[in-house]
């Protein structure tokens, strides 16, 4: 079965207890369940989280090597990781979709969150819809 990598950056492992006013009360396992239900067997959901930039980059290499589409919430790396950006560019340059997602709307928050170094190399960006940002991205990946 085809799969999609749903990759989550630093501090997203604390969803559920981390700033629930911003990120909601549900954790990553709830996200996995929602995406698995949405996928309805059409695609395997391979959801991962890391606080480690190098690990996240290695997962993007894996996406290229296995021709797997990516839904990526780079979390705080969004705003400053040129290394992650360069790895994300490898994915889209390989012709694979890489959809940048955010639970919150970074543009409605602190100024440092208004910059994404990832967006210019992403296939598209979905932000501000809570877990629905991922669900909309999944719909797009399945459609593609
Ligand atoms: C986030 C937004 C980022 O600014 C923040 O650093 C995160 C989560 C989001 O999903 O809204 O960790 O990517």
PDB file of C-alpha atoms and ligand atoms in Angstrom:
ATOM      1  CA  UNK A   1       0.000   0.000   0.000  1.00  0.00           C
ATOM      2  CA  UNK A   2       1.240   3.518  -0.743  1.00  0.00           C
ATOM      3  CA  UNK A   3       2.081   5.590   2.299  1.00  0.00           C
ATOM      4  CA  UNK A   4       2.428   9.214   3.342  1.00  0.00           C
ATOM      5  CA  UNK A   5       4.992  10.467   5.837  1.00  0.00           C
ATOM      6  CA  UNK A   6       3.387  12.827   8.365  1.00  0.00           C
ATOM      7  CA  UNK A   7       6.415  14.421   9.988  1.00  0.00           C
ATOM      8  CA  UNK A   8       6.296  16.576  13.096  1.00  0.00           C
ATOM      9  CA  UNK A   9       9.084  18.727  14.486  1.00  0.00           C
ATOM     10  CA  UNK A  10      10.106  19.850  17.955  1.00  0.00           C
ATOM     11  CA  UNK A  11       7.692  20.064  20.879  1.00  0.00           C
ATOM     12  CA  UNK A  12       4.794  18.578  18.920  1.00  0.00           C
ATOM     13  CA  UNK A  13       5.211  15.425  21.005  1.00  0.00           C
ATOM     14  CA  UNK A  14       3.709  17.481  23.819  1.00  0.00           C
ATOM     15  CA  UNK A  15       0.465  18.197  21.991  1.00  0.00           C
ATOM     16  CA  UNK A  16      -2.446  17.778  24.353  1.00  0.00           C
ATOM     17  CA  UNK A  17      -0.681  19.479  27.254  1.00  0.00           C
ATOM     18  CA  UNK A  18       1.344  22.108  25.381  1.00  0.00           C
ATOM     19  CA  UNK A  19      -0.442  25.482  25.213  1.00  0.00           C
ATOM     20  CA  UNK A  20      -3.895  23.933  24.641  1.00  0.00           C
ATOM     21  CA  UNK A  21      -5.313  27.414  24.052  1.00  0.00           C
ATOM     22  CA  UNK A  22      -3.132  27.571  20.919  1.00  0.00           C
ATOM     23  CA  UNK A  23      -2.781  23.930  19.847  1.00  0.00           C
ATOM     24  CA  UNK A  24      -5.909  22.286  21.252  1.00  0.00           C
ATOM     25  CA  UNK A  25      -6.326  19.478  23.779  1.00  0.00           C
ATOM     26  CA  UNK A  26      -5.685  16.495  21.513  1.00  0.00           C
ATOM     27  CA  UNK A  27      -2.397  14.640  21.270  1.00  0.00           C
ATOM     28  CA  UNK A  28      -0.504  13.121  18.332  1.00  0.00           C
ATOM     29  CA  UNK A  29      -2.194   9.745  18.824  1.00  0.00           C
ATOM     30  CA  UNK A  30      -5.561  11.452  18.271  1.00  0.00           C
ATOM     31  CA  UNK A  31      -4.119  12.977  15.092  1.00  0.00           C
ATOM     32  CA  UNK A  32      -2.906   9.556  13.948  1.00  0.00           C
ATOM     33  CA  UNK A  33      -6.387   8.103  14.538  1.00  0.00           C
ATOM     34  CA  UNK A  34      -8.122  10.932  12.666  1.00  0.00           C
ATOM     35  CA  UNK A  35      -5.799  10.639   9.661  1.00  0.00           C
ATOM     36  CA  UNK A  36      -6.030   6.847   9.618  1.00  0.00           C
ATOM     37  CA  UNK A  37      -9.843   7.090   9.620  1.00  0.00           C
ATOM     38  CA  UNK A  38      -9.764   9.690   6.826  1.00  0.00           C
ATOM     39  CA  UNK A  39      -7.380   7.570   4.758  1.00  0.00           C
ATOM     40  CA  UNK A  40      -9.922   4.714   4.899  1.00  0.00           C
ATOM     41  CA  UNK A  41      -7.328   2.211   3.732  1.00  0.00           C
ATOM     42  CA  UNK A  42      -6.427   4.232   0.623  1.00  0.00           C
ATOM     43  CA  UNK A  43      -2.967   5.126   1.977  1.00  0.00           C
ATOM     44  CA  UNK A  44      -0.900   4.168   5.019  1.00  0.00           C
ATOM     45  CA  UNK A  45      -0.314   6.948   7.559  1.00  0.00           C
ATOM     46  CA  UNK A  46       3.308   6.917   8.758  1.00  0.00           C
ATOM     47  CA  UNK A  47       3.205   9.589  11.481  1.00  0.00           C
ATOM     48  CA  UNK A  48       6.423  10.491  13.300  1.00  0.00           C
ATOM     49  CA  UNK A  49       7.671  13.184  15.666  1.00  0.00           C
ATOM     50  CA  UNK A  50      11.167  14.263  16.627  1.00  0.00           C
ATOM     51  CA  UNK A  51      12.865  17.096  18.452  1.00  0.00           C
ATOM     52  CA  UNK A  52      16.030  16.384  16.466  1.00  0.00           C
ATOM     53  CA  UNK A  53      16.737  18.392  13.298  1.00  0.00           C
ATOM     54  CA  UNK A  54      19.108  15.729  11.939  1.00  0.00           C
ATOM     55  CA  UNK A  55      16.493  12.998  12.344  1.00  0.00           C
ATOM     56  CA  UNK A  56      13.856  15.109  10.586  1.00  0.00           C
ATOM     57  CA  UNK A  57      16.292  15.693   7.703  1.00  0.00           C
ATOM     58  CA  UNK A  58      17.026  11.954   7.484  1.00  0.00           C
ATOM     59  CA  UNK A  59      13.286  11.271   7.207  1.00  0.00           C
ATOM     60  CA  UNK A  60      13.084  13.687   4.260  1.00  0.00           C
ATOM     61  CA  UNK A  61      15.924  11.765   2.575  1.00  0.00           C
ATOM     62  CA  UNK A  62      13.913   8.603   3.218  1.00  0.00           C
ATOM     63  CA  UNK A  63      10.912  10.221   1.500  1.00  0.00           C
ATOM     64  CA  UNK A  64      13.055  10.927  -1.573  1.00  0.00           C
ATOM     65  CA  UNK A  65      14.592   7.447  -1.614  1.00  0.00           C
ATOM     66  CA  UNK A  66      11.211   5.719  -1.283  1.00  0.00           C
ATOM     67  CA  UNK A  67       9.233   8.238  -3.414  1.00  0.00           C
ATOM     68  CA  UNK A  68       6.867   8.932  -0.524  1.00  0.00           C
ATOM     69  CA  UNK A  69       4.774  12.127  -0.266  1.00  0.00           C
ATOM     70  CA  UNK A  70       5.255  14.250   2.852  1.00  0.00           C
ATOM     71  CA  UNK A  71       3.024  16.261   5.144  1.00  0.00           C
ATOM     72  CA  UNK A  72       5.419  18.305   7.291  1.00  0.00           C
ATOM     73  CA  UNK A  73       4.830  20.377  10.398  1.00  0.00           C
ATOM     74  CA  UNK A  74       8.342  21.739  10.923  1.00  0.00           C
ATOM     75  CA  UNK A  75       7.239  23.464  14.181  1.00  0.00           C
ATOM     76  CA  UNK A  76       9.848  26.025  15.304  1.00  0.00           C
ATOM     77  CA  UNK A  77      12.307  24.816  12.625  1.00  0.00           C
ATOM     78  CA  UNK A  78       9.896  26.520  10.184  1.00  0.00           C
ATOM     79  CA  UNK A  79      11.294  29.861  11.108  1.00  0.00           C
ATOM     80  CA  UNK A  80      15.058  29.346  10.914  1.00  0.00           C
ATOM     81  CA  UNK A  81      16.246  25.933   9.716  1.00  0.00           C
ATOM     82  CA  UNK A  82      17.946  26.370   6.354  1.00  0.00           C
ATOM     83  CA  UNK A  83      19.168  22.783   6.660  1.00  0.00           C
ATOM     84  CA  UNK A  84      15.588  21.535   6.842  1.00  0.00           C
ATOM     85  CA  UNK A  85      14.629  23.808   3.951  1.00  0.00           C
ATOM     86  CA  UNK A  86      17.379  22.347   1.777  1.00  0.00           C
ATOM     87  CA  UNK A  87      16.233  18.813   2.630  1.00  0.00           C
ATOM     88  CA  UNK A  88      12.598  19.759   1.905  1.00  0.00           C
ATOM     89  CA  UNK A  89      13.721  21.104  -1.481  1.00  0.00           C
ATOM     90  CA  UNK A  90      15.142  17.665  -2.303  1.00  0.00           C
ATOM     91  CA  UNK A  91      11.640  16.233  -1.869  1.00  0.00           C
ATOM     92  CA  UNK A  92       9.836  18.691  -4.135  1.00  0.00           C
ATOM     93  CA  UNK A  93      12.679  18.746  -6.695  1.00  0.00           C
ATOM     94  CA  UNK A  94      12.196  14.962  -6.884  1.00  0.00           C
ATOM     95  CA  UNK A  95       8.616  15.684  -7.973  1.00  0.00           C
ATOM     96  CA  UNK A  96       7.067  14.547  -4.702  1.00  0.00           C
ATOM     97  CA  UNK A  97       4.448  16.583  -2.837  1.00  0.00           C
ATOM     98  CA  UNK A  98       5.582  18.187   0.422  1.00  0.00           C
ATOM     99  CA  UNK A  99       2.789  20.052   2.162  1.00  0.00           C
ATOM    100  CA  UNK A 100       3.772  22.361   5.018  1.00  0.00           C
ATOM    101  CA  UNK A 101       1.140  22.390   7.754  1.00  0.00           C
ATOM    102  CA  UNK A 102       0.615  24.320  10.964  1.00  0.00           C
ATOM    103  CA  UNK A 103      -1.989  23.818  13.648  1.00  0.00           C
ATOM    104  CA  UNK A 104      -2.076  27.510  14.506  1.00  0.00           C
ATOM    105  CA  UNK A 105      -1.915  30.439  12.088  1.00  0.00           C
ATOM    106  CA  UNK A 106       1.674  31.649  12.560  1.00  0.00           C
ATOM    107  CA  UNK A 107       0.858  34.905  10.749  1.00  0.00           C
ATOM    108  CA  UNK A 108      -1.565  35.856  13.509  1.00  0.00           C
ATOM    109  CA  UNK A 109       1.095  35.302  16.206  1.00  0.00           C
ATOM    110  CA  UNK A 110       4.497  36.721  17.178  1.00  0.00           C
ATOM    111  CA  UNK A 111       6.521  38.425  14.443  1.00  0.00           C
ATOM    112  CA  UNK A 112       9.251  35.758  14.421  1.00  0.00           C
ATOM    113  CA  UNK A 113       6.595  33.225  13.357  1.00  0.00           C
ATOM    114  CA  UNK A 114       5.650  35.244  10.273  1.00  0.00           C
ATOM    115  CA  UNK A 115       8.692  33.962   8.379  1.00  0.00           C
ATOM    116  CA  UNK A 116       8.809  30.424   7.024  1.00  0.00           C
ATOM    117  CA  UNK A 117      12.058  29.361   5.392  1.00  0.00           C
ATOM    118  CA  UNK A 118      10.263  26.184   4.257  1.00  0.00           C
ATOM    119  CA  UNK A 119       7.263  27.608   2.343  1.00  0.00           C
ATOM    120  CA  UNK A 120       9.203  28.603  -0.780  1.00  0.00           C
ATOM    121  CA  UNK A 121      10.229  24.995  -1.396  1.00  0.00           C
ATOM    122  CA  UNK A 122       6.929  23.390  -0.298  1.00  0.00           C
ATOM    123  CA  UNK A 123       4.230  22.301  -2.735  1.00  0.00           C
ATOM    124  CA  UNK A 124       1.719  24.210  -0.612  1.00  0.00           C
ATOM    125  CA  UNK A 125       0.989  25.480   2.879  1.00  0.00           C
ATOM    126  CA  UNK A 126      -2.054  24.907   5.105  1.00  0.00           C
ATOM    127  CA  UNK A 127      -2.167  26.724   8.440  1.00  0.00           C
ATOM    128  CA  UNK A 128      -4.588  27.760  11.129  1.00  0.00           C
ATOM    129  CA  UNK A 129      -7.171  24.974  11.038  1.00  0.00           C
ATOM    130  CA  UNK A 130      -6.012  22.887  13.989  1.00  0.00           C
ATOM    131  CA  UNK A 131      -5.719  19.191  13.139  1.00  0.00           C
ATOM    132  CA  UNK A 132      -7.849  19.916  10.073  1.00  0.00           C
ATOM    133  CA  UNK A 133      -4.699  21.448   8.528  1.00  0.00           C
ATOM    134  CA  UNK A 134      -3.288  17.903   8.355  1.00  0.00           C
ATOM    135  CA  UNK A 135      -6.610  16.440   7.215  1.00  0.00           C
ATOM    136  CA  UNK A 136      -6.844  18.932   4.343  1.00  0.00           C
ATOM    137  CA  UNK A 137      -3.241  18.142   3.409  1.00  0.00           C
ATOM    138  CA  UNK A 138      -4.062  14.425   3.389  1.00  0.00           C
ATOM    139  CA  UNK A 139      -6.990  15.060   1.050  1.00  0.00           C
ATOM    140  CA  UNK A 140      -4.633  16.884  -1.252  1.00  0.00           C
ATOM    141  CA  UNK A 141      -2.050  14.060  -1.147  1.00  0.00           C
ATOM    142  CA  UNK A 142      -4.698  11.422  -1.864  1.00  0.00           C
ATOM    143  CA  UNK A 143      -6.025  13.571  -4.713  1.00  0.00           C
ATOM    144  CA  UNK A 144      -2.544  13.907  -6.160  1.00  0.00           C
TER     145      UNK A 144
HETATM  146  C1  LIG B   1       3.468  25.379  14.678  1.00  0.00           C
HETATM  147  C2  LIG B   1       3.743  26.881  14.688  1.00  0.00           C
HETATM  148  C3  LIG B   1       5.191  27.171  15.045  1.00  0.00           C
HETATM  149  O1  LIG B   1       5.413  28.582  15.083  1.00  0.00           O
HETATM  150  C4  LIG B   1       5.522  26.607  16.404  1.00  0.00           C
HETATM  151  O2  LIG B   1       6.906  26.799  16.689  1.00  0.00           O
HETATM  152  C5  LIG B   1       5.128  25.193  16.566  1.00  0.00           C
HETATM  153  C6  LIG B   1       3.882  24.726  15.984  1.00  0.00           C
HETATM  154  C7  LIG B   1       1.983  25.042  14.464  1.00  0.00           C
HETATM  155  O3  LIG B   1       1.688  23.899  14.148  1.00  0.00           O
HETATM  156  O4  LIG B   1       1.129  25.923  14.638  1.00  0.00           O
HETATM  157  O5  LIG B   1       5.800  24.420  17.267  1.00  0.00           O
HETATM  158  O6  LIG B   1       4.207  24.788  13.613  1.00  0.00           O
END
